[in-house]
XYZ file of C-alpha atoms in Angstrom:
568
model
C -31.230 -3.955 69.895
C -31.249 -0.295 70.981
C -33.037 1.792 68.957
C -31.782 5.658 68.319
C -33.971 8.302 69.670
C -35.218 10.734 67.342
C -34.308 14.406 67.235
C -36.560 16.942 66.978
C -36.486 18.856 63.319
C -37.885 21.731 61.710
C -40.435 20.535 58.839
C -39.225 21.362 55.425
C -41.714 19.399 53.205
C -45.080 18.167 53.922
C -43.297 14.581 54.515
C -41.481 15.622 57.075
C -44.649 17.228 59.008
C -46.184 13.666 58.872
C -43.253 12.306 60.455
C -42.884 15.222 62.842
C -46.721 14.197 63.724
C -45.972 10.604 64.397
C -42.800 11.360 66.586
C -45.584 13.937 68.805
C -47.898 11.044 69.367
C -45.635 8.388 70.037
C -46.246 6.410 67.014
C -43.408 4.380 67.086
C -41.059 2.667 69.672
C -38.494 5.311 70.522
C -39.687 7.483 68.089
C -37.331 5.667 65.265
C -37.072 6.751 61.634
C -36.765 3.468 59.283
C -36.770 4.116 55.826
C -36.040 2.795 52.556
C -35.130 3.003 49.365
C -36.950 0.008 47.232
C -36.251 -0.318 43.385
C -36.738 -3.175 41.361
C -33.770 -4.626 39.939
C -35.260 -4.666 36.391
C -33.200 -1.600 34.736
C -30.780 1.392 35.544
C -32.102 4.403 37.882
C -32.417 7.399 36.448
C -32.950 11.235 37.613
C -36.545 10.636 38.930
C -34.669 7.797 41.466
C -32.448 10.288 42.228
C -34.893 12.754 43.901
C -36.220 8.960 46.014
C -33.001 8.367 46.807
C -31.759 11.868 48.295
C -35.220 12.249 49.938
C -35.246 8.770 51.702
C -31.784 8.628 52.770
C -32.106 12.090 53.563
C -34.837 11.733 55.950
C -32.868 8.882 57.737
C -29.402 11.262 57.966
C -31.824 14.243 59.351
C -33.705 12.111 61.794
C -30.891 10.503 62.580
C -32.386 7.143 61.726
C -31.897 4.094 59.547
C -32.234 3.746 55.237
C -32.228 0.321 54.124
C -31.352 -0.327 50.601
C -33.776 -3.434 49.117
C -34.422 -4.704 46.049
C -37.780 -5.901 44.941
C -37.143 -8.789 42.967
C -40.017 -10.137 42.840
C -40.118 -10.632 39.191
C -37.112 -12.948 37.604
C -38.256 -12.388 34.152
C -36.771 -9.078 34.012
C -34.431 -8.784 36.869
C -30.171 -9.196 36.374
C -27.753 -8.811 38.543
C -26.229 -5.946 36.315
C -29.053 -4.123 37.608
C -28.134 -4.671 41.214
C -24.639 -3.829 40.642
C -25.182 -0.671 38.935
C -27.840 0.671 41.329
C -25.736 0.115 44.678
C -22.870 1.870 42.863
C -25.282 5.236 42.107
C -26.164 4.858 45.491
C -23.140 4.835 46.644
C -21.797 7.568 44.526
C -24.397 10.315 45.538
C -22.644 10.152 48.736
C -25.415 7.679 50.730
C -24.463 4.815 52.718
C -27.757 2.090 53.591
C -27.977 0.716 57.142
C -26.910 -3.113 57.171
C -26.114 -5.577 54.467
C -27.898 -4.795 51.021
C -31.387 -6.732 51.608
C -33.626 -8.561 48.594
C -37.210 -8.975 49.071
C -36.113 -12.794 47.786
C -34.565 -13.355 51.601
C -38.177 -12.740 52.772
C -40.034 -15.308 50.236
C -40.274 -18.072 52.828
C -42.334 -15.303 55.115
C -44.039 -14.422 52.389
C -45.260 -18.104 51.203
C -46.559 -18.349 55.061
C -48.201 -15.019 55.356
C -50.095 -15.878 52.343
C -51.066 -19.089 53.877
C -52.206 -17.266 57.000
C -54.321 -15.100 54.989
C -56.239 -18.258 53.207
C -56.627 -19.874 56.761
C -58.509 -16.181 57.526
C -60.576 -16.650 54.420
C -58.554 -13.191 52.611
C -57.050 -14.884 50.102
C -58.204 -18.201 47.405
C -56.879 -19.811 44.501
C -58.512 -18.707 41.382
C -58.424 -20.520 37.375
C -59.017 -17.844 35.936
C -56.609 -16.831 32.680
C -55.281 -13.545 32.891
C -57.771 -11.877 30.392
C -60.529 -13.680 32.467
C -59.103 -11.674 35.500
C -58.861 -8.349 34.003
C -62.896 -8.880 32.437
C -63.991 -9.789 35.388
C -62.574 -6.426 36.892
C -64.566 -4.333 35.154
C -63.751 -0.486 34.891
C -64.657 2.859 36.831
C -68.290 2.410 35.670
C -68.551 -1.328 35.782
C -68.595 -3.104 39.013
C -66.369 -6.222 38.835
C -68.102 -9.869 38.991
C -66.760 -12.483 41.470
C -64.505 -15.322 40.360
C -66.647 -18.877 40.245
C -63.610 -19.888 42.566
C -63.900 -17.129 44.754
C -65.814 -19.046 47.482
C -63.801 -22.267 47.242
C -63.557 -23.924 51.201
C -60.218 -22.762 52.913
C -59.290 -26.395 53.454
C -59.333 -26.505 49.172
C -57.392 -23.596 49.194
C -54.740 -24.456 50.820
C -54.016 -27.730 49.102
C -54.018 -25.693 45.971
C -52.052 -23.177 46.745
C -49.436 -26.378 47.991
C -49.422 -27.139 44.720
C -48.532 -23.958 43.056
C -45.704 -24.100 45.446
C -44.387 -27.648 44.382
C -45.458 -27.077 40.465
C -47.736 -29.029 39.729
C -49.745 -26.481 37.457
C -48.242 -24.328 34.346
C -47.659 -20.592 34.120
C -50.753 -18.447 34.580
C -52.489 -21.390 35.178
C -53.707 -20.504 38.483
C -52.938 -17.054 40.954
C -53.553 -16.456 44.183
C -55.943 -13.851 44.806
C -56.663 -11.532 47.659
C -60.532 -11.398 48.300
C -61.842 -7.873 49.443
C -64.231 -6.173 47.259
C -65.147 -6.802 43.476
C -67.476 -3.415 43.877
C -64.736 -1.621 45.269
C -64.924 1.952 43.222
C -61.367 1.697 43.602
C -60.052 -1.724 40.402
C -56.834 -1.763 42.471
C -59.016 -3.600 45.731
C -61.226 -5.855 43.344
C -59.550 -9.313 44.167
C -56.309 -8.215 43.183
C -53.757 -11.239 42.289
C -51.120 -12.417 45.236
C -48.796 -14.604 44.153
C -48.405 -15.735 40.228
C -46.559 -19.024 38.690
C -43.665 -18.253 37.367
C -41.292 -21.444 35.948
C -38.548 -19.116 35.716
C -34.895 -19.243 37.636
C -34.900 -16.333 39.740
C -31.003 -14.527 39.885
C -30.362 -15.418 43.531
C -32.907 -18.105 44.581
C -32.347 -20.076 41.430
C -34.985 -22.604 41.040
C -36.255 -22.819 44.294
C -39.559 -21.072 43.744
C -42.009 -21.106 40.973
C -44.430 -18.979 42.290
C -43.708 -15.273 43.511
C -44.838 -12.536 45.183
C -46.329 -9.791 43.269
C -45.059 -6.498 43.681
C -48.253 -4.961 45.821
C -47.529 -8.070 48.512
C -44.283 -8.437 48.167
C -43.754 -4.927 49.066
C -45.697 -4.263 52.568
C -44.665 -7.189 53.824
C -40.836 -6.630 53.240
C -41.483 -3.415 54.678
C -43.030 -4.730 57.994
C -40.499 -7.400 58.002
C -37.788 -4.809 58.128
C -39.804 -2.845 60.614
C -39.781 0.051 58.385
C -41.828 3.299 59.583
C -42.664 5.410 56.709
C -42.521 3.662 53.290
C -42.123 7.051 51.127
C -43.329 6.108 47.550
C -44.304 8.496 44.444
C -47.707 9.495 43.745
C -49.087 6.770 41.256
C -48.881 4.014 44.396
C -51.730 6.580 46.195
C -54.214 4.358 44.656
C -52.359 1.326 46.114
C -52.392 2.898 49.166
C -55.689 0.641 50.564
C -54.215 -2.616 49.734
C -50.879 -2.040 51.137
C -53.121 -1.449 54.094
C -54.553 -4.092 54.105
C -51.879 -6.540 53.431
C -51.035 -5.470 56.818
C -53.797 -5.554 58.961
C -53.179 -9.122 60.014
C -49.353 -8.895 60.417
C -48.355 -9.697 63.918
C -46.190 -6.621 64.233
C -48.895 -3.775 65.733
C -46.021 -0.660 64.465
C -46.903 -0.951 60.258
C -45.071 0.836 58.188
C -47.225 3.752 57.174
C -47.124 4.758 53.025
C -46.389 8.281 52.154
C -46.870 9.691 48.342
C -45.344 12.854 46.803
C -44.636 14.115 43.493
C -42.718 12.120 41.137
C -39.655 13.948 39.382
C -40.032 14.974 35.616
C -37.364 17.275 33.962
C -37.989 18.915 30.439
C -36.279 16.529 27.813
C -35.831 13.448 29.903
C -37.413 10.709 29.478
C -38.046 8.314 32.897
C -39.929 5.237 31.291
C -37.911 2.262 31.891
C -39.801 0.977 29.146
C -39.048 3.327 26.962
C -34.986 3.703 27.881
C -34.793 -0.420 27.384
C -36.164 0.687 23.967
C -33.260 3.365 23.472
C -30.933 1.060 23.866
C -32.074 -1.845 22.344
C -32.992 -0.128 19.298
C -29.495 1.336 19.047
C -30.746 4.851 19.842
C -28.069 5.420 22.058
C -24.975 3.344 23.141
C -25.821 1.934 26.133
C -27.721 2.298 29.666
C -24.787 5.025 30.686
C -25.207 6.736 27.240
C -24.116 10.749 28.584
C -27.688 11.439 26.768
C -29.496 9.074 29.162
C -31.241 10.213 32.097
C -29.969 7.469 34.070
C -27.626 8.040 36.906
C -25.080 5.986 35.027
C -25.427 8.076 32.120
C -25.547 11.326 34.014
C -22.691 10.452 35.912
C -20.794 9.764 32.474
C -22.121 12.885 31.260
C -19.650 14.839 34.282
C -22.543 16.006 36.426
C -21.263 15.817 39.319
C -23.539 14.605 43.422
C -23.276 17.442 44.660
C -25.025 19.356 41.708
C -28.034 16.440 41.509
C -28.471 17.181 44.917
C -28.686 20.391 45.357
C -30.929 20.200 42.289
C -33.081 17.480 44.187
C -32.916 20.111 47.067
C -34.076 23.154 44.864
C -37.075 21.392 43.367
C -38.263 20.067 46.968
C -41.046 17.524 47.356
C -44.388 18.258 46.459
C -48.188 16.574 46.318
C -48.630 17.197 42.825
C -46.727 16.178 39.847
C -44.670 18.996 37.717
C -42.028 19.513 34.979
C -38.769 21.001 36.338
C -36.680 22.529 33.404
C -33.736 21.043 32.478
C -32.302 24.564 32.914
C -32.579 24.847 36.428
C -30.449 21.328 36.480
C -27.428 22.923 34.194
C -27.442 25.778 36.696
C -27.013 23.674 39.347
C -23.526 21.790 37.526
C -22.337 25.334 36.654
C -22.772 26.106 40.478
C -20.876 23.650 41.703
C -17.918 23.126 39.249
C -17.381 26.895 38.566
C -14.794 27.268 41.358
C -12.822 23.793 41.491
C -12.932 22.892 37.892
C -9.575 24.153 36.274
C -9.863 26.619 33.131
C -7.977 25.240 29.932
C -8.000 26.351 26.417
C -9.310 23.749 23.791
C -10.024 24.691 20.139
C -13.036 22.549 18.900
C -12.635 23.569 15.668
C -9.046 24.437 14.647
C -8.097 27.432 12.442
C -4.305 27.633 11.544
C -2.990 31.297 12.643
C 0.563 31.988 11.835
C 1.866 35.065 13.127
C 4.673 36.199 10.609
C 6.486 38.799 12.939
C 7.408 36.165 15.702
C 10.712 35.010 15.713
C 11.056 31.626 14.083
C 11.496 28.692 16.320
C 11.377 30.237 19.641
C 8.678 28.952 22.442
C 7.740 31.002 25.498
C 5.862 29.493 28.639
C 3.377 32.492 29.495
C 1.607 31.520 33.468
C -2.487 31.719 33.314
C -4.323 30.802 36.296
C -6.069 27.570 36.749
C -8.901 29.072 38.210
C -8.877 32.799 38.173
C -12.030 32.835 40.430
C -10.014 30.358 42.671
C -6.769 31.825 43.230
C -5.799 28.687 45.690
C -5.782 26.470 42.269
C -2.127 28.252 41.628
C -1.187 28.280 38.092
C 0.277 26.645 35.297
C 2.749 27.608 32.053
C 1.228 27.590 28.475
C 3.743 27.275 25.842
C 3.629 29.879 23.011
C 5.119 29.904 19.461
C 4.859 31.685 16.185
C 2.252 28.795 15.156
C -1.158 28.513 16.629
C -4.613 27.745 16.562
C -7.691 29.660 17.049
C -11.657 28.520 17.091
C -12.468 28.827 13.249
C -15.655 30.911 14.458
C -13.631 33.596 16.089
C -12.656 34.534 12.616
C -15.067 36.025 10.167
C -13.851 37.132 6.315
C -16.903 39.492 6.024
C -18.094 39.833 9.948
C -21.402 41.326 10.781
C -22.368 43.601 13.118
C -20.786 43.480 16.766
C -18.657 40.656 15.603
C -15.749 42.036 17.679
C -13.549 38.933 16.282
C -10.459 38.209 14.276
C -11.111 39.626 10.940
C -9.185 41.243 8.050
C -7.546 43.850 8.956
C -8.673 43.767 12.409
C -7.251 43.082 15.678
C -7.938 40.971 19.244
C -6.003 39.896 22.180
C -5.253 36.085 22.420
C -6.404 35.230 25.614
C -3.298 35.736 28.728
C -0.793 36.685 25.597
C -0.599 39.273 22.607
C -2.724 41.881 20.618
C -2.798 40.175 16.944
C -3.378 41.640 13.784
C -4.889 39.345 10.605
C -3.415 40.262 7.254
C -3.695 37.905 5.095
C -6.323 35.035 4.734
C -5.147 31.498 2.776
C -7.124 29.909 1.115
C -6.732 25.816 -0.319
C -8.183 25.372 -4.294
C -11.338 24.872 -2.995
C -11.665 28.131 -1.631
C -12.018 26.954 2.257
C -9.510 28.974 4.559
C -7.151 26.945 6.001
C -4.927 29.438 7.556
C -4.795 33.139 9.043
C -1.318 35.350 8.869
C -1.267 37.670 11.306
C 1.144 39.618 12.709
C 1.609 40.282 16.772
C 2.276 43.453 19.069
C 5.152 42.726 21.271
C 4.877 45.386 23.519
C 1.336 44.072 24.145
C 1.572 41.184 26.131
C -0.346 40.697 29.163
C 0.979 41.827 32.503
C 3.732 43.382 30.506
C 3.585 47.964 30.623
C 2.240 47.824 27.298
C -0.162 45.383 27.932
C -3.173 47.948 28.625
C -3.497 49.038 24.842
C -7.678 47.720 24.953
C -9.005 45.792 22.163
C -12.964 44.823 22.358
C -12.393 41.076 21.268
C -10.469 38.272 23.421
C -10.334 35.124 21.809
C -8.471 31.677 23.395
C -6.274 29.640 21.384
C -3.564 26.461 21.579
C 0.472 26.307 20.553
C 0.376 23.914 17.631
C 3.333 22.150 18.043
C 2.319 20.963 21.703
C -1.475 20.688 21.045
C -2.781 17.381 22.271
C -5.584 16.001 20.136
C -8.756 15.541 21.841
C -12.095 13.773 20.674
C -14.581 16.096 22.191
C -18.217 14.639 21.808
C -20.666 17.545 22.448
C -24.111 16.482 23.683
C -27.262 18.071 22.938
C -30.838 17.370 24.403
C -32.150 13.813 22.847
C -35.328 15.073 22.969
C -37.202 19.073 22.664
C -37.642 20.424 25.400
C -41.479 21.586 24.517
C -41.710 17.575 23.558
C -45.620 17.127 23.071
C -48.027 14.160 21.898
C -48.474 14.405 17.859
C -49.350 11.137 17.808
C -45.842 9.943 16.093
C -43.829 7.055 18.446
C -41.214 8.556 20.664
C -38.247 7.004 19.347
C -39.138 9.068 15.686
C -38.830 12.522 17.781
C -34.904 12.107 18.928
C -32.974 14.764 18.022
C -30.265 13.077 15.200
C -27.987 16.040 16.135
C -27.548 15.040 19.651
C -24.059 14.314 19.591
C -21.760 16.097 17.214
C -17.973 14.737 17.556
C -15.333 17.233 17.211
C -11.687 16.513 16.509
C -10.379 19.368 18.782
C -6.924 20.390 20.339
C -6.119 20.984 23.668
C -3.219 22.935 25.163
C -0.443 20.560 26.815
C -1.646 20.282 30.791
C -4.921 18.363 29.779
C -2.780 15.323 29.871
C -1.973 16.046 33.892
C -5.306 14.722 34.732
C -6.776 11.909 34.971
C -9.968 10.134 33.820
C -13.051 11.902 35.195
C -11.307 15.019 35.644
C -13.894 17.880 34.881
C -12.982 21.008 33.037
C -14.096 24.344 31.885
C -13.259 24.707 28.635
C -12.554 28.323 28.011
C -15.562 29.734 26.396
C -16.915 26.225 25.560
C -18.317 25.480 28.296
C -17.432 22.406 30.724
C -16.174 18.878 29.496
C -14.782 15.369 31.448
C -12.484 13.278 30.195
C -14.276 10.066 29.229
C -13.683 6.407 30.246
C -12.984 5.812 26.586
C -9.706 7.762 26.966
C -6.516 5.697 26.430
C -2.911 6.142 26.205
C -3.162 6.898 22.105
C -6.454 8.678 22.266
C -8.030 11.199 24.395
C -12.202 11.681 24.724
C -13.886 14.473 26.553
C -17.577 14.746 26.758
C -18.993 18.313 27.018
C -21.375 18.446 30.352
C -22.995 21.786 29.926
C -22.400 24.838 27.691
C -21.785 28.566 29.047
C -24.080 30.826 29.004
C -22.906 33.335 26.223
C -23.713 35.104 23.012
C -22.198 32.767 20.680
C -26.101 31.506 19.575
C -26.949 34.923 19.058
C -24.388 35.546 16.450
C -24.554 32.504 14.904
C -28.343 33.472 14.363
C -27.715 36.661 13.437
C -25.259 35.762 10.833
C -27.768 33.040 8.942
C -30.112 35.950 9.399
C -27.724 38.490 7.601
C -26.755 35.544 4.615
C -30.893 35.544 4.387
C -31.003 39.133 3.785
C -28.302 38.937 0.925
């Protein structure tokens, strides 16, 4: 097969100097690129995946090389095919496309079984009884040297038999491991003997019962890596210490070109959690609805959210790739979605929270259509007709009885322009028996209109609003963080610190032309900030999820208005 010859590429990262270094001395036939992008089928990827997957697939589009797309199953305990499913589709949808058929480190287990046999013929590996608490005491720690297994030094021949064995299950879970044998001094635990292969009598999702004993991850991994001929096995920061055995899992493979294991910085963003463990928890417990839960840093979940690729990869591409670990700010991710929907997202008007507004001047029973632009910072988006009666609704916070300072609202006796349409006027607030206002009359300046003559009398508030009679009820579920953003250790379990206010459900209207789009379609909400229309959507019922708020003053008055009640 004819391997592609690598271009020569400006260095962005530190990665890319290593490979840059390699190419210079002729490191590897033709100077290829192979890379990879490994996870183990054993959950859903979230955002710190995200940053592996644009930076390994990215190095194989800018080298114009290969990215395979394997799955370590090495484990069948906690490994579904849901999992495998989901994690080709968020590959797929951030725009990546893997070299080949989809591989599993399962194809390779009959290489495997005989490497491992190799490396007990070479006297590297033996067959130890020891329980797994036995193992880990024997270890020892940074300050304790480990002690040597009483089966370390068992002959080859023995070995081998045993190890047969395993292989036709003859012995019980964890009743023996294969073990490599390097150094039980080693200042580093990860090279003290560390276990090979483990029994496992567990069906395994695509080999079935064929095996009960598999690879562990540190083998497994290397050696599906040389198998695949893979040249730089790019890997976050916490496998640096794994670094030396993945080394030397390789030093007798037959292959002379070994893949060569490069570590940098893993992603963390403020709020998100990326603990597999902990996200099985979130769902299991019922903290959220599921893996693709719009509050879940998984891809799934980010993708239901409304982010869109492009935005997680420019974000990916803003935060580069670093040595050290950090935490990114969530901000810096919103910015990103606002960047890239602000000009081909279309602009409607929804009212979250509906306040009646009647306006008692307007002839009764007639409609206009007024045009508004779908995009006014897009002007190839065209435009669309609003319909516009005598009854309406406004957001019940763009009206204050008793406003406070720079509230440049609807208020008694004050006026604003309705967003594309009139000047208005309240003058009279109604009120139900319980005192609650349930609807503003107000009375409208016909001469006023917008791109009418008289339409440049200036007003300092501009509020949006929908026709009643045509409004379209919409479920709008607005998502907050699940977690603060200066989240720190006070000893209390996680799962105690999520935010019970991270989704609020609002039972909002929308003006008529929301129902020209389909599922998925991504908005901006007029002042609200930017919303998709959910899977949940049906025929009967619509659902929009907000993505990301604007950034505006609306906080700000809210605060200063509790601060202003205080005062009183």
């Amino acid at each position: 097969m004819t391997e592609t010859k690598t271009p020569e590429v400006a260095s962005s990262n530190f990665i890319e100097t290593e490979i840059n270094a390699d190419i210079a001395k002729n490191v590897y036939t033709d100077n290829r690129v192979h890379t990879r992008f490994p996870p183990e089928p054993n959950g859903y990827l979230h955002i710190g995946h995200a940053k592996s997957i644009c930076l390994n697939f990215g190095l194989g589009e800018k080298y114009q090389g290969k990215t395979n797309l394997r799955f370590d199953d090495t484990n069948p305990t906690k490994e579904d095919v849901e999992y495998v499913e989901s994690i080709e589709e968020d590959v797929h949808w951030l725009g990546f496309h893997w070299d080949g058929e989809v591989r599993f480190a399962s194809d390779y287990f009959p290489q495997m079984y005989e490497y491992a046999v190799q490396l007990i013929r070479e006297g590297k590996a033996y067959v130890d009884d020891l329980s797994g608490d036995e193992i880990r005491e024997y270890r020892g720690d940074f300050n304790t040297p480990g002690k040597e297994s009483p089966y370390r030094n068992r002959p080859i021949e023995e070995n081998l038999r045993l190890f047969e064995e395993m292989k036709e299950g003859r012995y019980a879970d964890g009743e023996k491991v294969l073990r490599a044998k390097i150094d039980m001094a080693s200042p580093n635990l990860v090279m003290r003997d560390p276990v090979l292969y483990r029994i496992l009598h567990v069906p395994h999702h695509r080999t079935g019962d064929t095996w009960c004993i598999y690879p562990m991850y540190d083998f497994a991994h290397p050696v599906s890596d040389a198998i695949e001929r893979i040249t730089h096995s790019v890997c976050t920061l916490e496998f640096e210490a794994h670094r030396p055995l993945y080394n030397w899992v390789l030093e007798s493979w037959s292959d002379p070109e070994h893949p060569r294991q490069i570590e940098f910085a893993r992603l963390n963003v403020t709020t998100m959690i990326t603990s597999k463990r902990k996200l099985r928890r979130l769902v299991e417990e019922h903290i959220v609805s599921g893996w693709d839960d719009p509050r879940m840093p998984t891809i799934s979940g980010i993708r239901r959210r409304g982010y869109t690729p492009e935005a997680l990869r420019d974000f990916c591409d803003r935060i580069g790739v670093a040595k050290n670990d950090s935490l990114v700010d969530i901000s810096l991710l919103e910015f990103c979605i606002r960047e890239d929907l602000k000009n081909k997202a279309p602009r409607l008007m929804t009212v979250l929270d509906p306040l009646k507004i009647t306006l008692v001047n307007y002839p009764e029973g007639q409609t206009e259509e007024l045009p508004i632009a779908n995009n006014q910072d897009a002007p190839d988006m065209g435009e669309r007709m609003v319909p516009f009666s005598r009854e309406l609704y406004i957001e019940r916070a763009d009206f204050m009885e008793e406003p406070v300072k720079k509230f440049f609202r609807l208020a008694p006796g004050r006026e604003v322009r309705l967003r594309n349409a009139y000047i208005i006027r309240c003058e009279e607030v109604v009120k139900d028996e319980n005192g609650e206002i349930i609807e503003l009359k107000c009375t409208y300046d016909p001469d006023s209109k917008s791109g009418s003559p008289g339409s440049n009398r200036k007003v300092k508030g501009v509020v949006h609003w929908v026709e009643r009679h045509t409004a379209v009820p919409v479920e709008a579920r607005l998502y907050d963080y699940l977690f603060p953003e200066d989240d720190t250790d006070d000893g209390r379990d996680f799962v105690e610190k999520a935010n019970p206010d991270s989704l609020v459900v609002k039972q909002a209207v929308a003006e008529p032309a929301i129902l020209d789009y389909p599922v998925g379609t991504r908005f901006q909400f007029i002042r609200q900030g930017y919303f998709v229309i959910d899977p949940d959507t049906t025929e009967e019922h619509l659902v929009v999820n907000r993505i990301v708020g604007l950034r505006d003053t609306w906080a700000k008055l809210q605060k200063q208005k509790e601060k202003e009640k205080q005062a009183k």
